[in-house]
């Protein structure tokens, strides 16, 4: 069983129908993917609450930290997903993303975002940083 290093993992976004590496990524957090359930506890039930599966799963979110450069074409493309600038009509856009892991395959996770946010942090003793949050939609593909 291999233990993969984080170094060498690449986040790619679709720009003009081509998967393109996002520059200056410092970390990636994949969270929230899981089956959905509901509370099926009844008034005449036992002490413990009960849960039932809905038959649905949530694709979760992906967050990526990066050193943000508003002049970089790839970072501008991320902003365009939020603002819709450059698209017709000018509305927020979905995007296909791919995470390529550091193994020799490489193994990957491909997904579509339907909701993107970009939080920026400016500190006196650090570079301009951003956190990119992508709400995933649909079935992810693992290869």
Short mmCIF file of N, CA and C in Angstrom, two decimals:
data_model
loop_
_atom_site.label_atom_id
_atom_site.label_comp_id
_atom_site.label_asym_id
_atom_site.label_seq_id
_atom_site.Cartn_x
_atom_site.Cartn_y
_atom_site.Cartn_z
N UNK A 1 0.85 -1.17 0.00
CA UNK A 1 0.00 0.00 0.00
C UNK A 1 0.89 1.24 0.00
N UNK A 2 0.71 2.08 -0.99
CA UNK A 2 1.53 3.27 -1.14
C UNK A 2 1.02 4.41 -0.27
N UNK A 3 1.93 5.22 0.18
CA UNK A 3 1.59 6.47 0.87
C UNK A 3 1.99 7.59 -0.07
N UNK A 4 0.99 8.29 -0.60
CA UNK A 4 1.25 9.32 -1.59
C UNK A 4 1.67 10.62 -0.93
N UNK A 5 2.59 11.30 -1.56
CA UNK A 5 3.01 12.62 -1.11
C UNK A 5 2.04 13.66 -1.67
N UNK A 6 1.85 14.73 -0.95
CA UNK A 6 1.04 15.83 -1.46
C UNK A 6 1.75 16.54 -2.60
N UNK A 7 3.08 16.66 -2.49
CA UNK A 7 3.86 17.33 -3.52
C UNK A 7 3.68 16.60 -4.84
N UNK A 8 3.38 17.35 -5.88
CA UNK A 8 3.15 16.75 -7.19
C UNK A 8 1.69 16.60 -7.55
N UNK A 9 0.79 16.80 -6.56
CA UNK A 9 -0.64 16.77 -6.85
C UNK A 9 -1.00 18.05 -7.58
N UNK A 10 -1.84 17.93 -8.62
CA UNK A 10 -2.17 19.08 -9.46
C UNK A 10 -3.68 19.26 -9.53
N UNK A 11 -4.13 20.50 -9.35
CA UNK A 11 -5.54 20.87 -9.56
C UNK A 11 -5.64 21.49 -10.94
N UNK A 12 -6.56 20.96 -11.76
CA UNK A 12 -6.75 21.49 -13.11
C UNK A 12 -8.18 22.00 -13.27
N UNK A 13 -8.33 23.08 -14.03
CA UNK A 13 -9.63 23.63 -14.35
C UNK A 13 -9.79 23.65 -15.87
N UNK A 14 -11.01 23.58 -16.34
CA UNK A 14 -11.26 23.63 -17.77
C UNK A 14 -11.30 25.08 -18.23
N UNK A 15 -10.40 25.41 -19.14
CA UNK A 15 -10.36 26.73 -19.77
C UNK A 15 -10.38 26.48 -21.28
N UNK A 16 -11.37 27.00 -21.96
CA UNK A 16 -11.51 26.81 -23.42
C UNK A 16 -11.42 25.34 -23.79
N UNK A 17 -12.15 24.48 -23.06
CA UNK A 17 -12.26 23.04 -23.32
C UNK A 17 -10.97 22.27 -23.06
N UNK A 18 -9.98 22.88 -22.39
CA UNK A 18 -8.73 22.20 -22.08
C UNK A 18 -8.50 22.22 -20.57
N UNK A 19 -8.19 21.05 -19.99
CA UNK A 19 -7.85 21.01 -18.57
C UNK A 19 -6.47 21.63 -18.39
N UNK A 20 -6.43 22.71 -17.59
CA UNK A 20 -5.23 23.51 -17.40
C UNK A 20 -4.89 23.57 -15.92
N UNK A 21 -3.61 23.37 -15.57
CA UNK A 21 -3.19 23.39 -14.17
C UNK A 21 -3.42 24.77 -13.57
N UNK A 22 -3.97 24.79 -12.35
CA UNK A 22 -4.12 26.04 -11.60
C UNK A 22 -2.77 26.33 -10.96
N UNK A 23 -2.26 27.52 -11.17
CA UNK A 23 -0.93 27.89 -10.67
C UNK A 23 -0.97 28.23 -9.19
N UNK A 24 0.14 27.96 -8.52
CA UNK A 24 0.42 28.44 -7.16
C UNK A 24 -0.50 27.87 -6.09
N UNK A 25 -0.97 26.63 -6.28
CA UNK A 25 -1.81 25.97 -5.28
C UNK A 25 -0.94 25.50 -4.12
N UNK A 26 -1.40 25.75 -2.89
CA UNK A 26 -0.64 25.36 -1.70
C UNK A 26 -1.26 24.16 -0.97
N UNK A 27 -2.56 23.98 -1.10
CA UNK A 27 -3.23 22.86 -0.44
C UNK A 27 -4.59 22.62 -1.06
N UNK A 28 -5.08 21.39 -0.92
CA UNK A 28 -6.41 21.01 -1.44
C UNK A 28 -7.13 20.24 -0.35
N UNK A 29 -8.39 20.58 -0.12
CA UNK A 29 -9.21 19.91 0.89
C UNK A 29 -10.49 19.41 0.22
N UNK A 30 -10.68 18.10 0.22
CA UNK A 30 -11.87 17.48 -0.36
C UNK A 30 -12.72 17.00 0.81
N UNK A 31 -13.95 17.53 0.93
CA UNK A 31 -14.75 17.16 2.10
C UNK A 31 -16.24 17.11 1.77
N UNK A 32 -16.97 16.45 2.64
CA UNK A 32 -18.42 16.47 2.58
C UNK A 32 -19.07 15.44 1.69
N UNK A 33 -18.29 14.62 0.98
CA UNK A 33 -18.91 13.61 0.14
C UNK A 33 -19.45 12.51 1.04
N UNK A 34 -20.71 12.17 0.85
CA UNK A 34 -21.27 11.12 1.69
C UNK A 34 -22.73 10.86 1.39
N UNK A 35 -23.20 9.73 1.90
CA UNK A 35 -24.60 9.38 1.72
C UNK A 35 -25.47 10.25 2.62
N UNK A 36 -26.69 10.53 2.16
CA UNK A 36 -27.60 11.38 2.91
C UNK A 36 -28.62 10.51 3.65
N UNK A 37 -28.95 10.96 4.85
CA UNK A 37 -29.94 10.23 5.64
C UNK A 37 -30.95 11.21 6.22
N UNK A 38 -31.99 10.66 6.82
CA UNK A 38 -32.98 11.50 7.49
C UNK A 38 -33.32 10.87 8.83
N UNK A 39 -33.83 11.70 9.72
CA UNK A 39 -34.22 11.26 11.06
C UNK A 39 -35.54 10.50 10.95
N UNK A 40 -35.52 9.21 11.30
CA UNK A 40 -36.73 8.39 11.24
C UNK A 40 -37.23 8.01 12.64
N UNK A 41 -36.82 8.77 13.64
CA UNK A 41 -37.24 8.52 15.00
C UNK A 41 -38.74 8.78 15.16
N UNK A 42 -39.42 7.89 15.85
CA UNK A 42 -40.85 8.05 16.09
C UNK A 42 -41.12 8.27 17.57
N UNK A 43 -42.30 8.80 17.88
CA UNK A 43 -42.66 9.07 19.27
C UNK A 43 -42.75 7.80 20.10
N UNK A 44 -43.08 6.68 19.47
CA UNK A 44 -43.21 5.43 20.22
C UNK A 44 -41.93 4.58 20.13
N UNK A 45 -40.86 5.17 19.62
CA UNK A 45 -39.59 4.44 19.47
C UNK A 45 -38.82 4.35 20.79
N UNK A 46 -37.67 3.71 20.69
CA UNK A 46 -36.81 3.54 21.86
C UNK A 46 -36.08 4.82 22.22
N UNK A 47 -35.07 4.68 23.07
CA UNK A 47 -34.31 5.82 23.59
C UNK A 47 -33.44 6.47 22.50
N UNK A 48 -32.91 5.67 21.60
CA UNK A 48 -31.99 6.20 20.58
C UNK A 48 -32.74 6.64 19.34
N UNK A 49 -32.27 7.75 18.76
CA UNK A 49 -32.87 8.18 17.50
C UNK A 49 -32.44 7.23 16.39
N UNK A 50 -33.25 7.13 15.37
CA UNK A 50 -32.94 6.25 14.25
C UNK A 50 -32.79 7.08 12.98
N UNK A 51 -32.05 6.53 12.03
CA UNK A 51 -31.80 7.18 10.75
C UNK A 51 -32.11 6.21 9.63
N UNK A 52 -32.55 6.75 8.50
CA UNK A 52 -32.77 5.97 7.29
C UNK A 52 -32.04 6.67 6.15
N UNK A 53 -31.57 5.90 5.19
CA UNK A 53 -30.91 6.48 4.03
C UNK A 53 -31.94 7.00 3.05
N UNK A 54 -31.63 8.14 2.39
CA UNK A 54 -32.55 8.74 1.43
C UNK A 54 -32.41 8.12 0.04
N UNK A 55 -31.28 7.48 -0.22
CA UNK A 55 -31.00 6.99 -1.57
C UNK A 55 -30.17 7.97 -2.38
N UNK A 56 -29.81 9.10 -1.76
CA UNK A 56 -28.99 10.12 -2.42
C UNK A 56 -27.65 10.22 -1.71
N UNK A 57 -26.68 10.77 -2.44
CA UNK A 57 -25.38 11.09 -1.86
C UNK A 57 -25.04 12.53 -2.22
N UNK A 58 -24.29 13.17 -1.35
CA UNK A 58 -23.83 14.53 -1.60
C UNK A 58 -22.42 14.48 -2.18
N UNK A 59 -22.16 15.23 -3.25
CA UNK A 59 -20.81 15.22 -3.82
C UNK A 59 -19.81 16.02 -3.00
N UNK A 60 -20.27 16.87 -2.09
CA UNK A 60 -19.37 17.60 -1.20
C UNK A 60 -18.73 18.82 -1.85
N UNK A 61 -17.64 19.27 -1.26
CA UNK A 61 -16.94 20.46 -1.72
C UNK A 61 -15.45 20.18 -1.86
N UNK A 62 -14.80 21.03 -2.62
CA UNK A 62 -13.33 21.04 -2.71
C UNK A 62 -12.89 22.46 -2.41
N UNK A 63 -11.91 22.59 -1.54
CA UNK A 63 -11.31 23.89 -1.25
C UNK A 63 -9.84 23.80 -1.62
N UNK A 64 -9.34 24.87 -2.19
CA UNK A 64 -7.92 24.93 -2.53
C UNK A 64 -7.36 26.26 -2.06
N UNK A 65 -6.24 26.19 -1.36
CA UNK A 65 -5.52 27.39 -0.98
C UNK A 65 -4.51 27.70 -2.07
N UNK A 66 -4.30 28.99 -2.32
CA UNK A 66 -3.32 29.35 -3.34
C UNK A 66 -2.77 30.74 -3.10
N UNK A 67 -1.59 30.99 -3.65
CA UNK A 67 -1.08 32.34 -3.72
C UNK A 67 -1.78 32.97 -4.92
N UNK A 68 -2.59 33.99 -4.67
CA UNK A 68 -3.46 34.56 -5.69
C UNK A 68 -2.76 35.67 -6.44
N UNK A 69 -2.88 35.63 -7.77
CA UNK A 69 -2.34 36.68 -8.63
C UNK A 69 -3.44 37.06 -9.61
N UNK A 70 -4.10 38.20 -9.41
CA UNK A 70 -5.21 38.58 -10.27
C UNK A 70 -4.81 38.77 -11.74
N UNK A 71 -3.50 38.90 -12.02
CA UNK A 71 -3.04 39.08 -13.40
C UNK A 71 -2.85 37.75 -14.13
N UNK A 72 -2.81 36.63 -13.39
CA UNK A 72 -2.65 35.32 -14.04
C UNK A 72 -3.93 34.94 -14.78
N UNK A 73 -3.78 34.45 -15.99
CA UNK A 73 -4.94 34.07 -16.80
C UNK A 73 -5.79 33.02 -16.10
N UNK A 74 -5.17 32.02 -15.48
CA UNK A 74 -5.91 30.97 -14.80
C UNK A 74 -6.69 31.48 -13.60
N UNK A 75 -6.09 32.40 -12.85
CA UNK A 75 -6.78 32.97 -11.70
C UNK A 75 -7.91 33.89 -12.16
N UNK A 76 -7.70 34.61 -13.26
CA UNK A 76 -8.78 35.42 -13.84
C UNK A 76 -9.92 34.54 -14.32
N UNK A 77 -9.60 33.35 -14.82
CA UNK A 77 -10.64 32.42 -15.27
C UNK A 77 -11.48 31.94 -14.10
N UNK A 78 -10.88 31.79 -12.92
CA UNK A 78 -11.63 31.42 -11.72
C UNK A 78 -12.61 32.53 -11.37
N UNK A 79 -12.13 33.77 -11.38
CA UNK A 79 -13.01 34.92 -11.08
C UNK A 79 -14.15 34.97 -12.08
N UNK A 80 -13.86 34.68 -13.35
CA UNK A 80 -14.90 34.71 -14.39
C UNK A 80 -16.00 33.68 -14.14
N UNK A 81 -15.66 32.56 -13.49
CA UNK A 81 -16.70 31.58 -13.14
C UNK A 81 -17.72 32.17 -12.18
N UNK A 82 -17.27 33.09 -11.35
CA UNK A 82 -18.13 33.73 -10.36
C UNK A 82 -18.91 34.89 -10.98
N UNK A 83 -18.23 35.72 -11.74
CA UNK A 83 -18.83 36.95 -12.27
C UNK A 83 -19.55 36.75 -13.60
N UNK A 84 -19.14 35.72 -14.33
CA UNK A 84 -19.72 35.50 -15.66
C UNK A 84 -19.11 36.35 -16.74
N UNK A 85 -18.11 37.19 -16.39
CA UNK A 85 -17.47 38.06 -17.38
C UNK A 85 -16.78 37.20 -18.43
N UNK A 86 -17.05 37.49 -19.68
CA UNK A 86 -16.48 36.74 -20.78
C UNK A 86 -17.39 35.63 -21.30
N UNK A 87 -18.50 35.42 -20.61
CA UNK A 87 -19.47 34.41 -21.04
C UNK A 87 -20.73 35.12 -21.54
N UNK A 88 -21.47 34.45 -22.40
CA UNK A 88 -22.72 35.02 -22.88
C UNK A 88 -23.84 34.01 -22.65
N UNK A 89 -24.81 34.31 -21.80
CA UNK A 89 -24.95 35.55 -21.04
C UNK A 89 -23.94 35.60 -19.89
N UNK A 90 -23.72 36.80 -19.36
CA UNK A 90 -22.76 37.00 -18.29
C UNK A 90 -23.37 36.58 -16.95
N UNK A 91 -23.34 35.27 -16.69
CA UNK A 91 -23.87 34.70 -15.45
C UNK A 91 -22.83 33.72 -14.89
N UNK A 92 -22.89 33.40 -13.60
CA UNK A 92 -21.95 32.42 -13.05
C UNK A 92 -21.98 31.12 -13.85
N UNK A 93 -20.84 30.45 -13.89
CA UNK A 93 -20.67 29.27 -14.74
C UNK A 93 -20.30 28.02 -13.94
N UNK A 94 -20.65 26.86 -14.48
CA UNK A 94 -20.14 25.60 -13.97
C UNK A 94 -18.78 25.36 -14.62
N UNK A 95 -18.02 24.42 -14.06
CA UNK A 95 -16.70 24.14 -14.61
C UNK A 95 -16.32 22.71 -14.27
N UNK A 96 -15.64 22.03 -15.18
CA UNK A 96 -15.10 20.70 -14.92
C UNK A 96 -13.68 20.87 -14.38
N UNK A 97 -13.40 20.19 -13.27
CA UNK A 97 -12.11 20.25 -12.60
C UNK A 97 -11.54 18.84 -12.50
N UNK A 98 -10.24 18.75 -12.33
CA UNK A 98 -9.59 17.45 -12.17
C UNK A 98 -8.45 17.60 -11.18
N UNK A 99 -8.42 16.70 -10.22
CA UNK A 99 -7.28 16.61 -9.29
C UNK A 99 -6.48 15.39 -9.72
N UNK A 100 -5.22 15.61 -10.07
CA UNK A 100 -4.32 14.51 -10.40
C UNK A 100 -3.40 14.31 -9.21
N UNK A 101 -3.45 13.11 -8.65
CA UNK A 101 -2.65 12.79 -7.48
C UNK A 101 -1.20 12.53 -7.89
N UNK A 102 -0.32 12.42 -6.92
CA UNK A 102 1.12 12.35 -7.18
C UNK A 102 1.63 10.96 -7.53
N UNK A 103 0.75 9.96 -7.63
CA UNK A 103 1.23 8.62 -7.97
C UNK A 103 1.56 8.55 -9.47
N UNK A 104 2.15 7.45 -9.90
CA UNK A 104 2.64 7.35 -11.28
C UNK A 104 1.55 7.18 -12.31
N UNK A 105 0.32 6.89 -11.92
CA UNK A 105 -0.79 6.68 -12.85
C UNK A 105 -1.06 7.85 -13.77
N UNK A 106 -1.34 9.06 -13.38
CA UNK A 106 -1.70 9.34 -12.00
C UNK A 106 -3.18 9.04 -11.74
N UNK A 107 -3.48 8.69 -10.50
CA UNK A 107 -4.89 8.56 -10.09
C UNK A 107 -5.50 9.95 -10.13
N UNK A 108 -6.82 10.02 -10.31
CA UNK A 108 -7.43 11.34 -10.43
C UNK A 108 -8.87 11.34 -9.93
N UNK A 109 -9.35 12.54 -9.68
CA UNK A 109 -10.74 12.80 -9.32
C UNK A 109 -11.21 13.93 -10.23
N UNK A 110 -12.22 13.66 -11.05
CA UNK A 110 -12.78 14.67 -11.95
C UNK A 110 -14.19 14.98 -11.48
N UNK A 111 -14.53 16.26 -11.43
CA UNK A 111 -15.84 16.66 -10.93
C UNK A 111 -16.25 17.98 -11.59
N UNK A 112 -17.53 18.32 -11.43
CA UNK A 112 -18.06 19.59 -11.93
C UNK A 112 -18.43 20.47 -10.74
N UNK A 113 -18.06 21.73 -10.84
CA UNK A 113 -18.46 22.69 -9.80
C UNK A 113 -19.71 23.43 -10.26
N UNK A 114 -20.60 23.66 -9.32
CA UNK A 114 -21.80 24.47 -9.58
C UNK A 114 -21.93 25.43 -8.42
N UNK A 115 -21.07 26.37 -8.39
CA UNK A 115 -20.99 27.33 -7.29
C UNK A 115 -19.54 27.43 -6.85
N UNK A 116 -18.95 28.59 -7.07
CA UNK A 116 -17.54 28.82 -6.76
C UNK A 116 -17.46 30.10 -5.95
N UNK A 117 -16.60 30.10 -4.93
CA UNK A 117 -16.32 31.34 -4.20
C UNK A 117 -14.81 31.48 -4.05
N UNK A 118 -14.36 32.71 -3.90
CA UNK A 118 -12.94 33.00 -3.80
C UNK A 118 -12.75 34.02 -2.69
N UNK A 119 -12.17 33.59 -1.58
CA UNK A 119 -11.88 34.48 -0.45
C UNK A 119 -10.41 34.84 -0.50
N UNK A 120 -10.11 36.13 -0.40
CA UNK A 120 -8.72 36.59 -0.44
C UNK A 120 -8.30 37.08 0.93
N UNK A 121 -7.01 36.86 1.23
CA UNK A 121 -6.46 37.33 2.50
C UNK A 121 -5.16 38.07 2.22
N UNK A 122 -5.11 39.29 2.69
CA UNK A 122 -3.93 40.13 2.53
C UNK A 122 -3.35 40.38 3.91
N UNK A 123 -2.11 39.94 4.11
CA UNK A 123 -1.44 40.10 5.40
C UNK A 123 -0.13 40.85 5.20
N UNK A 124 0.29 41.53 6.25
CA UNK A 124 1.50 42.34 6.17
C UNK A 124 2.74 41.50 5.87
N UNK A 125 2.86 40.33 6.48
CA UNK A 125 4.07 39.53 6.36
C UNK A 125 3.86 38.26 5.55
N UNK A 126 3.03 38.32 4.53
CA UNK A 126 2.75 37.13 3.73
C UNK A 126 2.35 37.55 2.32
N UNK A 127 2.34 36.61 1.40
CA UNK A 127 1.87 36.88 0.06
C UNK A 127 0.36 36.95 0.02
N UNK A 128 -0.17 37.47 -1.06
CA UNK A 128 -1.62 37.54 -1.26
C UNK A 128 -2.13 36.11 -1.43
N UNK A 129 -2.99 35.68 -0.53
CA UNK A 129 -3.51 34.32 -0.56
C UNK A 129 -5.00 34.32 -0.83
N UNK A 130 -5.47 33.18 -1.31
CA UNK A 130 -6.90 33.02 -1.56
C UNK A 130 -7.30 31.60 -1.21
N UNK A 131 -8.56 31.45 -0.86
CA UNK A 131 -9.18 30.14 -0.70
C UNK A 131 -10.28 30.03 -1.73
N UNK A 132 -10.13 29.05 -2.60
CA UNK A 132 -11.10 28.76 -3.65
C UNK A 132 -11.99 27.64 -3.12
N UNK A 133 -13.30 27.87 -3.09
CA UNK A 133 -14.25 26.85 -2.65
C UNK A 133 -15.16 26.50 -3.82
N UNK A 134 -15.25 25.19 -4.11
CA UNK A 134 -16.06 24.71 -5.21
C UNK A 134 -17.10 23.75 -4.68
N UNK A 135 -18.37 24.07 -4.89
CA UNK A 135 -19.46 23.15 -4.56
C UNK A 135 -19.58 22.17 -5.71
N UNK A 136 -19.38 20.89 -5.41
CA UNK A 136 -19.43 19.88 -6.46
C UNK A 136 -20.88 19.50 -6.76
N UNK A 137 -21.14 19.12 -8.01
CA UNK A 137 -22.46 18.66 -8.41
C UNK A 137 -22.32 17.41 -9.26
N UNK A 138 -23.29 16.54 -9.16
CA UNK A 138 -23.28 15.33 -9.99
C UNK A 138 -22.31 14.27 -9.50
N UNK A 139 -22.09 13.28 -10.35
CA UNK A 139 -21.26 12.12 -10.01
C UNK A 139 -19.81 12.42 -10.32
N UNK A 140 -18.92 12.33 -9.31
CA UNK A 140 -17.49 12.49 -9.60
C UNK A 140 -16.94 11.24 -10.28
N UNK A 141 -15.87 11.41 -11.04
CA UNK A 141 -15.23 10.29 -11.71
C UNK A 141 -13.87 10.04 -11.09
N UNK A 142 -13.63 8.82 -10.67
CA UNK A 142 -12.33 8.44 -10.12
C UNK A 142 -11.63 7.52 -11.10
N UNK A 143 -10.40 7.82 -11.35
CA UNK A 143 -9.62 6.99 -12.28
C UNK A 143 -8.27 6.67 -11.65
#
